[in-house]
mmCIF file of C-alpha atoms in Angstrom:
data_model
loop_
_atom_site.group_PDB
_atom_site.id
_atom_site.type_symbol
_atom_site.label_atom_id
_atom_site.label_comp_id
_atom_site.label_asym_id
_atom_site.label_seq_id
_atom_site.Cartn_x
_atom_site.Cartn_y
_atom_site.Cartn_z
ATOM 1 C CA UNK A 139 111.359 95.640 125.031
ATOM 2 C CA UNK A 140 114.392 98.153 124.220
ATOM 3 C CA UNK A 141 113.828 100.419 121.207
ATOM 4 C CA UNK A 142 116.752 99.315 119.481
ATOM 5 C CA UNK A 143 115.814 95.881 119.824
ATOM 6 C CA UNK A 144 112.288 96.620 118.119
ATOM 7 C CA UNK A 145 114.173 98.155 115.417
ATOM 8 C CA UNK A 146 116.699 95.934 115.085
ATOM 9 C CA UNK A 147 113.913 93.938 114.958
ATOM 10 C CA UNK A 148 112.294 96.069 111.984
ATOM 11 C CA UNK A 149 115.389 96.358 109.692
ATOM 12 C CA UNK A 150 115.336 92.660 109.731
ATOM 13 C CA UNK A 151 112.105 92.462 108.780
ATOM 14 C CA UNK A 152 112.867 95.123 105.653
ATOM 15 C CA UNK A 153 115.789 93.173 104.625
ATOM 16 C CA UNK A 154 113.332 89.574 104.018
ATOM 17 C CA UNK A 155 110.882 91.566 102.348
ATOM 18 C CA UNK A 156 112.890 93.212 100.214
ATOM 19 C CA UNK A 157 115.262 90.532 99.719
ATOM 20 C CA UNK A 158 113.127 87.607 99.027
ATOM 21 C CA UNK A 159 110.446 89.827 96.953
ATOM 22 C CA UNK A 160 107.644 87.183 97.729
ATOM 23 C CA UNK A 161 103.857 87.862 98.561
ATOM 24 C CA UNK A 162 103.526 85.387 101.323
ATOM 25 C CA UNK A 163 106.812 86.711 103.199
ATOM 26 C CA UNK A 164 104.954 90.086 103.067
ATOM 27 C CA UNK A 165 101.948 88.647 104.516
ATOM 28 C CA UNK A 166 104.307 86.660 107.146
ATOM 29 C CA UNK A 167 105.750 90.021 108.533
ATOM 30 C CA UNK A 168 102.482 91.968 108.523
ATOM 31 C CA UNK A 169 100.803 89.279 110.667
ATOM 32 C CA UNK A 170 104.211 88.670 112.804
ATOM 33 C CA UNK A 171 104.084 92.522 113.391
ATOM 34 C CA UNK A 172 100.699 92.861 114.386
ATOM 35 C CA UNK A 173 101.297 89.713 116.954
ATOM 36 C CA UNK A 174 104.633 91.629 117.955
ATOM 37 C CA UNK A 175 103.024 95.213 118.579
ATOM 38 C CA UNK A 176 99.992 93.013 120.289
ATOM 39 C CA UNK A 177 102.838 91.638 123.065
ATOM 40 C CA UNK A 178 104.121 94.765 123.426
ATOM 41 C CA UNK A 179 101.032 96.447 124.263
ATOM 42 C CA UNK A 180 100.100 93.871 126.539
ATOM 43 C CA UNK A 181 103.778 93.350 128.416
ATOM 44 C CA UNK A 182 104.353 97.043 129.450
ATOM 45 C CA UNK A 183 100.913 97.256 130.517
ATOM 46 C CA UNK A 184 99.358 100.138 127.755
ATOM 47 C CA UNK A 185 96.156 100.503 126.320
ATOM 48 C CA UNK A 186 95.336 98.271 123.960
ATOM 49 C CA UNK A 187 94.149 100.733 121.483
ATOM 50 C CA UNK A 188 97.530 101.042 120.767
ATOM 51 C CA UNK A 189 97.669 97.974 118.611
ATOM 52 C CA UNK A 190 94.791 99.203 116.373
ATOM 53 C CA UNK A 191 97.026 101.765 115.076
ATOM 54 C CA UNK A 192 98.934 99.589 113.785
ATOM 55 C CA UNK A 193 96.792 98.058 110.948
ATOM 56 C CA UNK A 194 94.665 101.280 110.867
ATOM 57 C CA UNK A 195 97.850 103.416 110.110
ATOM 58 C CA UNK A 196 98.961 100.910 107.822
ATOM 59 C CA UNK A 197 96.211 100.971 105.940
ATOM 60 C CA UNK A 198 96.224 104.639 105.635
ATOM 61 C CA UNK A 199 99.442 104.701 104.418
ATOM 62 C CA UNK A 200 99.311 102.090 101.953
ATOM 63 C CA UNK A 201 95.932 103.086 100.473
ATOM 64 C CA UNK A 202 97.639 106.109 98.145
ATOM 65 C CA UNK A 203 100.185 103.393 97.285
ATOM 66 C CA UNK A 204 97.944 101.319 96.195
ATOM 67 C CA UNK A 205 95.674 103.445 94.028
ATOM 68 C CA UNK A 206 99.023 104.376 92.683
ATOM 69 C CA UNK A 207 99.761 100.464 91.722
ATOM 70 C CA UNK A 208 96.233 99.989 90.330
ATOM 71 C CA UNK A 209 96.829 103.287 87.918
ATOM 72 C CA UNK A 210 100.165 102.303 86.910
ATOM 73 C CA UNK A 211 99.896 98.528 86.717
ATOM 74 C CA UNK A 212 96.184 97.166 86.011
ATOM 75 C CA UNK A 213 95.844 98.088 82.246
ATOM 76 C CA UNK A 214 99.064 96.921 81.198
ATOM 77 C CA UNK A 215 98.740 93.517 81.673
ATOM 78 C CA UNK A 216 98.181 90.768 79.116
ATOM 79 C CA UNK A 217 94.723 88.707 80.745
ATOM 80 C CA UNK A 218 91.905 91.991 79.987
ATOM 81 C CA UNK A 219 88.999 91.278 82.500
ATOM 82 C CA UNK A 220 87.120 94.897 82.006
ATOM 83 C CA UNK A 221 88.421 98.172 80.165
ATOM 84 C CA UNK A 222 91.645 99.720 81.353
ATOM 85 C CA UNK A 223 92.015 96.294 83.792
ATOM 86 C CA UNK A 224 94.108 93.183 83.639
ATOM 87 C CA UNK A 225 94.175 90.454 85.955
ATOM 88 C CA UNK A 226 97.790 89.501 86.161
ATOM 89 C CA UNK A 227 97.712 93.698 86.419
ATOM 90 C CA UNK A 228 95.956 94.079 89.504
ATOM 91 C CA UNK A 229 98.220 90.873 90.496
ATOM 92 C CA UNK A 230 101.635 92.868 90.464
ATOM 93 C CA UNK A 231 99.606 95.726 91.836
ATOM 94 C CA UNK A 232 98.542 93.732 94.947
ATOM 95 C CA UNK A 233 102.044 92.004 95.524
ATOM 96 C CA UNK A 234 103.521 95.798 95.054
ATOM 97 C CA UNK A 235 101.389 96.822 97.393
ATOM 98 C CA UNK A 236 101.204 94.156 100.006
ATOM 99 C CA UNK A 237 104.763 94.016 100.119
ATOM 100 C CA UNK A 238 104.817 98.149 101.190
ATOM 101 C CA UNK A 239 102.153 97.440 103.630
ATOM 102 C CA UNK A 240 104.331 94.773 105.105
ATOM 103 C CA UNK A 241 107.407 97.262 105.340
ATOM 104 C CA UNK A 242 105.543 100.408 106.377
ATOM 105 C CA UNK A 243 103.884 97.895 109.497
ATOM 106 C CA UNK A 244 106.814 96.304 111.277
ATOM 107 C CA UNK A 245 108.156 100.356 111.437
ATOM 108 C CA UNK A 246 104.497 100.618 112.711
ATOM 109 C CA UNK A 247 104.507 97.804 115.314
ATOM 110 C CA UNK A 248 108.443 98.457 116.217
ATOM 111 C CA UNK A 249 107.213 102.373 117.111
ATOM 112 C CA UNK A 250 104.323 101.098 119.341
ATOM 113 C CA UNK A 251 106.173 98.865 121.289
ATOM 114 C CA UNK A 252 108.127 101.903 122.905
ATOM 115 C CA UNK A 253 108.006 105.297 124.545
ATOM 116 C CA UNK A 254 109.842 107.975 122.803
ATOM 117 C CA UNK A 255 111.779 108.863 125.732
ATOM 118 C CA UNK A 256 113.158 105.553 125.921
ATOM 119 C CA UNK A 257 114.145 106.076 122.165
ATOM 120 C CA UNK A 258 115.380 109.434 123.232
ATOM 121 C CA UNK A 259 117.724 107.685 126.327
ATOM 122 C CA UNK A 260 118.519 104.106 124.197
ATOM 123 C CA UNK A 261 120.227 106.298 121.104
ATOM 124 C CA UNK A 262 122.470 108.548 124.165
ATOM 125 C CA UNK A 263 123.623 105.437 125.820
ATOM 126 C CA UNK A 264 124.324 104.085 122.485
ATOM 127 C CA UNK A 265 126.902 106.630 122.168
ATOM 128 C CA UNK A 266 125.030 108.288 119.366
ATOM 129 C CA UNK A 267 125.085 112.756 119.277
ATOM 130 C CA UNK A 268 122.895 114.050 121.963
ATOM 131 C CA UNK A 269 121.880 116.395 119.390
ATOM 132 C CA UNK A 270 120.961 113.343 116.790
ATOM 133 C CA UNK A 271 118.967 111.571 119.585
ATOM 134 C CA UNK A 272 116.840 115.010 120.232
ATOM 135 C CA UNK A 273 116.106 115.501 116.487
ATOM 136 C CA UNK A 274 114.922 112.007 116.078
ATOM 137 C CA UNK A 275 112.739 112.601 119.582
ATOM 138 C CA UNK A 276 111.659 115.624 118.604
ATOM 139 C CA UNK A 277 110.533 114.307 115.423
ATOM 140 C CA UNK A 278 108.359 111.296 116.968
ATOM 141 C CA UNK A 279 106.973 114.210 119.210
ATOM 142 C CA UNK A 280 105.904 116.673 116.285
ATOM 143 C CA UNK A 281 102.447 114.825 115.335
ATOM 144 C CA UNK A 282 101.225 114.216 118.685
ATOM 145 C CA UNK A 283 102.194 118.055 119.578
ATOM 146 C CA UNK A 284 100.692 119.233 116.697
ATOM 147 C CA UNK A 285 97.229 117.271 116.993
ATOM 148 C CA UNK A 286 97.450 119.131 120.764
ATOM 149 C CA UNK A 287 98.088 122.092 119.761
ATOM 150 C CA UNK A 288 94.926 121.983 116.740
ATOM 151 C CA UNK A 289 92.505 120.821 119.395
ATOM 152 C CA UNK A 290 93.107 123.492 121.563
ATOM 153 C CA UNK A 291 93.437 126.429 118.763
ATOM 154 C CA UNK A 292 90.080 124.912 118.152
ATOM 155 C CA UNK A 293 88.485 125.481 121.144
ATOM 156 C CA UNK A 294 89.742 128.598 121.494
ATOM 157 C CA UNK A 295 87.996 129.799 118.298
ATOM 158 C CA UNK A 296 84.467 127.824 119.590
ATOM 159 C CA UNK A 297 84.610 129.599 122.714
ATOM 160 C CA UNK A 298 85.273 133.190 120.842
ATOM 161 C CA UNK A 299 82.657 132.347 118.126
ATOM 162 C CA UNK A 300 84.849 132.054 115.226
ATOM 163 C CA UNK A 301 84.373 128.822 112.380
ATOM 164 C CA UNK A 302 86.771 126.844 111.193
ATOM 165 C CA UNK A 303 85.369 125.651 108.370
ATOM 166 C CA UNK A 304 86.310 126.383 104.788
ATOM 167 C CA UNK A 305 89.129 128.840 104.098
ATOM 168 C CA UNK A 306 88.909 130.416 107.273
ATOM 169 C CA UNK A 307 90.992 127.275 108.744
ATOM 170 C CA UNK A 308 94.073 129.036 106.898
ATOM 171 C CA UNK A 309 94.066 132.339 109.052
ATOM 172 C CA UNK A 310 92.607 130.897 112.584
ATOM 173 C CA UNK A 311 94.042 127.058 112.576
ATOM 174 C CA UNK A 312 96.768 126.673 110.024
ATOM 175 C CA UNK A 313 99.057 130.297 110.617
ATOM 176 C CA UNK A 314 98.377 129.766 114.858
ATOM 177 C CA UNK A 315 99.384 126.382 114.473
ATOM 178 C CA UNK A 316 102.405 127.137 112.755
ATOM 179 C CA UNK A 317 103.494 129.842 115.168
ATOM 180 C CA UNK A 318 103.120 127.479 118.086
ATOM 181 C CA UNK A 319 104.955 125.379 116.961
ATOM 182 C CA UNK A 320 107.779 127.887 115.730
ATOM 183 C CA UNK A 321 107.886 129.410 119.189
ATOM 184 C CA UNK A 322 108.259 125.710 120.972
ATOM 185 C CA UNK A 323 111.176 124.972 118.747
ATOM 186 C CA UNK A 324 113.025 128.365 119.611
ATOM 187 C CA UNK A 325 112.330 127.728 123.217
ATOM 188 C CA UNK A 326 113.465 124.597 123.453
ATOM 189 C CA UNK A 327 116.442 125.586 121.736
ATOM 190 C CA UNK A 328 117.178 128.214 124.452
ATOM 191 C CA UNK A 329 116.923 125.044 126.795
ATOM 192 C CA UNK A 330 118.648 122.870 125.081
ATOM 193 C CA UNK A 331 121.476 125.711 125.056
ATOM 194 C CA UNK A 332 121.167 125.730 128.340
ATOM 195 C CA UNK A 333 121.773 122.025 129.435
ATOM 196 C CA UNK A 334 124.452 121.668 127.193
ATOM 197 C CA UNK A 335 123.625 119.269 124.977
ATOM 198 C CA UNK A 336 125.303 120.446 122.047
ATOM 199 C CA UNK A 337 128.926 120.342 123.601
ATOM 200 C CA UNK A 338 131.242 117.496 123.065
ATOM 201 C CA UNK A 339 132.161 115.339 125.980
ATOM 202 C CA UNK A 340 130.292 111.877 127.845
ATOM 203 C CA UNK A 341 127.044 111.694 129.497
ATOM 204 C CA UNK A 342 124.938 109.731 131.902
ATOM 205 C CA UNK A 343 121.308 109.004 131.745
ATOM 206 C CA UNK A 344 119.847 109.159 134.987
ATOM 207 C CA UNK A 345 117.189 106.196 134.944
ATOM 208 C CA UNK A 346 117.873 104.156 131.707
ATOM 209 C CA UNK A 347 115.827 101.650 129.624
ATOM 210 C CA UNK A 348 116.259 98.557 131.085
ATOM 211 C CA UNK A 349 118.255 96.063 128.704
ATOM 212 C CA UNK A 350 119.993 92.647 128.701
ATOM 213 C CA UNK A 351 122.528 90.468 127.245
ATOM 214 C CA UNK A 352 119.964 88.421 125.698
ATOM 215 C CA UNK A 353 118.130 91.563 123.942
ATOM 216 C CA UNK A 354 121.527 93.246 122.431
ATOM 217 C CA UNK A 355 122.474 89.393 121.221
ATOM 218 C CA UNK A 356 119.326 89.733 119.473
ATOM 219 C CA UNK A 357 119.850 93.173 118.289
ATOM 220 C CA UNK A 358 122.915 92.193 116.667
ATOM 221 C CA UNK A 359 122.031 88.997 115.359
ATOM 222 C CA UNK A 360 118.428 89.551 113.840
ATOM 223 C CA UNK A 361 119.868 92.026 110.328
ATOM 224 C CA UNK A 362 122.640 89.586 110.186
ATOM 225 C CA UNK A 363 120.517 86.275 110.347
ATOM 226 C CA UNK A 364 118.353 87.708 107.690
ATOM 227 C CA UNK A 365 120.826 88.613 105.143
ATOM 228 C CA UNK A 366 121.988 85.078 105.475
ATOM 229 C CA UNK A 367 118.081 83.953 104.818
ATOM 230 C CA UNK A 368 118.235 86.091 101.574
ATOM 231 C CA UNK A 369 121.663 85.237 100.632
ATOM 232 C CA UNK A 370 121.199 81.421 101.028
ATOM 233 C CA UNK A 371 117.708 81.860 98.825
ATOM 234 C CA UNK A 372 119.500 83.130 96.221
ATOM 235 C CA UNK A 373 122.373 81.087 96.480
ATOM 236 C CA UNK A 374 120.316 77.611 96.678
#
């Protein structure tokens, strides 16, 4: 699948969640997501631990957000089941948060179903700065890099007999990590310099992400289709 047709994808998911503001279109997209990011997996061939993340990251990003809800929401409510808790409370504060899980998973499932270097190669065909389409690479990059670079600053300090534990992760994980990671950026600046990608002028990719008419007709279509959905709900 092309990234931009997974994200396309995504935005039209955001705009019927947000637009129609109803529990059961939240639950729609969260289980159409999972399916979608399932597919995915399973078309280009990948490991299908990959769709786990999915409802696993969810999950971990929606659980502050929900805690959140339950604070804000729960006691003010008018049907008291226990003290500082309401019914029709924890009600709004499910919806609330259902509805977030629903938008923060089709990003979720839209991510997994592509490499970043295919991200990286869609946005420069699409016309879009070179220099915009390495930020946004780079970006998708920086956790995976990062969880590299701790493992091995890790092992480092095992093999010299050093913990980790405690404070000491400040001066032997935290300030290496950071200077790793400050050092990649200025090198890859230097190369960056180098190849020219901040200059002004066309470029050619030389293997790019396979797409078709049928994919960039859906593309275009799918955030258009769905503001008609919304628009027609309110309208009827």
């Amino acid at each position: 699948m092309h990234p931009l047709t997974s994200l396309s994808l995504a935005a039209g998911a955001w705009i019927l969640v947000v637009g129609i503001n109803s529990f059961w279109v939240s639950v729609a997209c969260i289980l159409l997501a999972w399916g979608y990011a399932a597919a995915a997996t399973v078309w280009e061939g990948s490991p299908l631990r990959r769709v786990s993340r999915v409802p696993l990251w969810g999950a971990a990003l929606s659980a502050p957000v929900a805690a959140s809800m339950i604070l804000i929401h729960a006691p003010h409510g008018q049907h008291r089941v226990a003290p500082l808790l309401t019914s029709d409370g924890l009600l709004v504060a499910a919806e609330l948060t259902v509805r977030f899980l629903a938008l923060v998973t089709v990003v979720l499932a839209a991510t997994v179903s592509f490499r970043v270097a295919d991200l990286a190669k869609a946005l420069q065909t699409a016309k879009v700065p070179a220099s915009l389409g390495y930020v946004v690479g780079a970006t998708l990059h920086l956790a995976p890099e990062a969880r590299a670079s701790i493992r091995r600053i890790r092992e480092a300090n095992a093999l010299a007999g050093r913990s980790t534990r405690g404070w000491a992760i400040f001066p032997r994980v935290v300030v290496p990590l950071m200077t790793t990671l400050m050092v990649r950026a200025a090198h890859s600046a230097e190369t960056l310099e180098t190849l020219g990608v901040g200059r002004k002028g066309p470029r050619t990719v030389l293997c790019p992400v396979p797409d078709s008419g049928a994919q960039r007709l859906i593309r275009w279509l799918a955030p258009w289709v769905c503001v008609a959905v919304v628009a027609g709900g309110y309208l009827l």
